[in-house]
Coordinates of C-alpha atoms in Angstrom, one line a residue:
M1 CA 36.2 14.8 -17.9
K2 CA 36.4 15.3 -14.2
I3 CA 34.0 17.5 -12.2
Q4 CA 33.6 18.3 -8.6
T5 CA 30.3 17.7 -6.8
E6 CA 29.2 18.3 -3.2
Q7 CA 27.3 15.0 -3.1
F8 CA 29.9 12.6 -4.6
G9 CA 33.2 14.5 -4.5
E10 CA 35.2 14.3 -7.8
I11 CA 33.6 12.1 -10.5
E12 CA 34.7 11.3 -14.0
L13 CA 32.1 11.4 -16.8
A14 CA 32.2 11.2 -20.6
E15 CA 32.1 14.6 -22.4
D16 CA 28.9 13.5 -24.2
R17 CA 27.0 13.5 -20.9
V18 CA 27.0 17.3 -20.7
I19 CA 23.5 18.8 -21.1
T20 CA 23.3 22.3 -22.3
F21 CA 20.6 24.7 -21.1
D22 CA 21.0 27.5 -23.6
K23 CA 19.2 30.0 -21.5
G24 CA 20.3 28.5 -18.2
I25 CA 17.7 27.7 -15.5
P26 CA 15.7 30.5 -13.9
G27 CA 17.9 32.1 -11.2
F28 CA 21.0 30.5 -12.7
E29 CA 20.9 31.9 -16.2
E30 CA 24.7 32.2 -16.5
V31 CA 25.2 28.5 -15.7
K32 CA 24.6 26.6 -19.0
D33 CA 26.3 23.2 -18.8
Y34 CA 25.2 20.4 -16.4
V35 CA 25.4 16.6 -16.0
L36 CA 22.7 14.4 -14.8
I37 CA 23.8 12.0 -12.0
Q38 CA 21.7 9.2 -10.6
A39 CA 21.2 9.6 -6.8
D40 CA 22.1 5.9 -6.2
A41 CA 24.8 3.8 -7.7
E42 CA 22.4 1.0 -8.8
G43 CA 20.4 3.4 -10.9
E44 CA 17.1 2.2 -9.4
S45 CA 16.1 5.4 -7.6
P46 CA 13.8 7.9 -9.2
F47 CA 16.0 10.7 -7.8
F48 CA 18.8 12.5 -9.7
F49 CA 21.2 15.4 -9.3
L50 CA 21.6 18.0 -12.0
Q51 CA 25.2 19.2 -11.4
S52 CA 26.8 22.2 -12.9
V53 CA 30.0 21.3 -14.7
E54 CA 31.7 24.6 -13.8
H55 CA 30.2 25.4 -10.4
V56 CA 30.4 22.8 -7.6
E57 CA 27.9 24.7 -5.5
V58 CA 25.2 24.6 -8.3
S59 CA 23.3 21.4 -8.1
F60 CA 19.6 20.6 -8.3
F61 CA 17.9 17.6 -6.6
L62 CA 15.4 16.2 -9.1
V63 CA 12.9 13.4 -9.4
D64 CA 11.1 11.5 -12.1
P65 CA 7.6 12.9 -11.4
F66 CA 5.8 9.9 -13.1
T67 CA 7.0 7.6 -10.2
F68 CA 5.0 9.6 -7.7
F69 CA 2.2 11.1 -9.9
K70 CA 0.9 8.5 -12.3
D71 CA -1.5 11.1 -13.9
Y72 CA 1.1 13.7 -14.4
D73 CA 0.9 14.8 -18.0
I74 CA 2.7 17.5 -19.9
K75 CA 2.0 18.9 -23.3
L76 CA 4.9 20.7 -25.0
E77 CA 4.1 23.5 -27.3
E78 CA 5.5 23.2 -30.8
Q79 CA 8.1 25.9 -30.3
M80 CA 9.4 24.0 -27.2
V81 CA 9.6 20.8 -29.3
E82 CA 11.6 22.7 -31.9
R83 CA 13.9 24.5 -29.4
L84 CA 14.8 21.2 -27.8
Q85 CA 15.0 19.5 -31.3
L86 CA 12.8 16.6 -30.1
E87 CA 12.1 14.2 -32.9
E88 CA 10.3 11.5 -30.8
P89 CA 8.5 11.7 -27.5
T90 CA 10.9 9.0 -26.2
D91 CA 13.8 11.5 -26.7
A92 CA 12.5 13.6 -23.8
I93 CA 13.3 13.1 -20.1
V94 CA 11.0 15.0 -17.8
L95 CA 12.2 15.7 -14.3
T96 CA 11.0 18.1 -11.5
T97 CA 13.0 19.9 -8.9
V98 CA 12.7 18.7 -5.3
T99 CA 12.9 20.9 -2.2
V100 CA 13.7 19.2 1.2
K101 CA 13.4 21.2 4.3
G102 CA 14.3 19.0 7.3
D103 CA 13.0 15.5 6.9
I104 CA 12.6 13.9 3.4
S105 CA 9.0 13.0 4.2
S106 CA 8.1 16.7 3.9
A107 CA 9.8 17.1 0.5
T108 CA 8.0 19.0 -2.2
T109 CA 8.4 19.0 -6.0
N110 CA 7.6 21.6 -8.6
L111 CA 5.1 20.0 -11.0
K112 CA 4.3 23.4 -12.5
A113 CA 7.8 24.0 -14.0
P114 CA 9.5 20.7 -15.0
L115 CA 12.9 20.4 -16.7
V116 CA 12.7 18.8 -20.1
I117 CA 15.9 17.2 -21.5
N118 CA 16.4 15.9 -25.0
N119 CA 18.4 12.8 -24.1
K120 CA 19.8 12.4 -27.7
K121 CA 20.9 16.0 -28.4
Q122 CA 21.8 16.8 -24.8
Q123 CA 19.7 20.0 -24.7
G124 CA 17.6 21.0 -21.8
M125 CA 15.2 23.7 -20.6
Q126 CA 12.8 24.5 -17.8
I127 CA 9.2 25.1 -19.0
V128 CA 6.2 26.5 -17.2
L129 CA 3.0 24.4 -17.7
N130 CA -0.3 26.1 -18.1
N131 CA -2.2 23.7 -15.8
K132 CA -3.8 25.1 -12.7
D133 CA -3.8 21.6 -11.1
Y134 CA 0.0 21.5 -10.9
Q135 CA 1.6 23.2 -7.9
I136 CA 5.0 24.7 -7.4
K137 CA 5.3 23.1 -4.0
Q138 CA 3.4 19.8 -4.4
A139 CA 4.0 17.3 -1.5
L140 CA 6.1 14.5 -2.8
F141 CA 5.0 11.9 -0.2
Q142 CA 1.3 11.8 0.1
A143 CA -0.7 9.5 2.4
D144 CA -2.9 8.4 -0.5
N145 CA 0.0 8.0 -2.9
T146 CA 0.8 4.2 -3.1
A147 CA 3.9 4.7 -5.3
A148 CA 5.4 7.2 -2.8
R149 CA 5.0 4.7 0.1
Q150 CA 6.8 2.0 -1.9
V151 CA 9.9 4.0 -2.7

C-alpha cells in the first residue's frame, strides 16, 4: 500500500504494518490507522514517526524513552494488557511523543502518557501512567543524561 507523508513523501509499506488504535489517540479520536516509520533509513535512531494512513497531516514524532531514561518503567494494568492482547512483555513497544519548539536541544517528551503498541497484533493505545515522577513535558536532552549526549 502507498501512503503520503509530510516527512518522506509517498512511501510504500506492507498492509500488515498498519497499527490500529481502536479509540484513536487523544485529540485525534477519529484517526484509527497508523504506520510506524523509523526516522532514519539505517534504523539506528531512537526516533520514529507514527503516520496516519488516511491523513497526511496527522503524524506524531516519537522516541524510544528507554534510550534517554534508563530508569523509565511502566506497569500496565491487567485491563490494558487484555485490551492490547499482549501475551508476552516482548510483544509491547513503548514510545513517547516528542515536542520540538525551535531547536531539537530543547525538545520535550511526554513520559506520563506513552503509546503502547502490540507489535504482533498491530494494536496500539495511549495510556496515562499513575506516577507523579513522570512529566508531560520532560526535557529530552538533559545535562546529566549521558545517553542523550551520545545520540
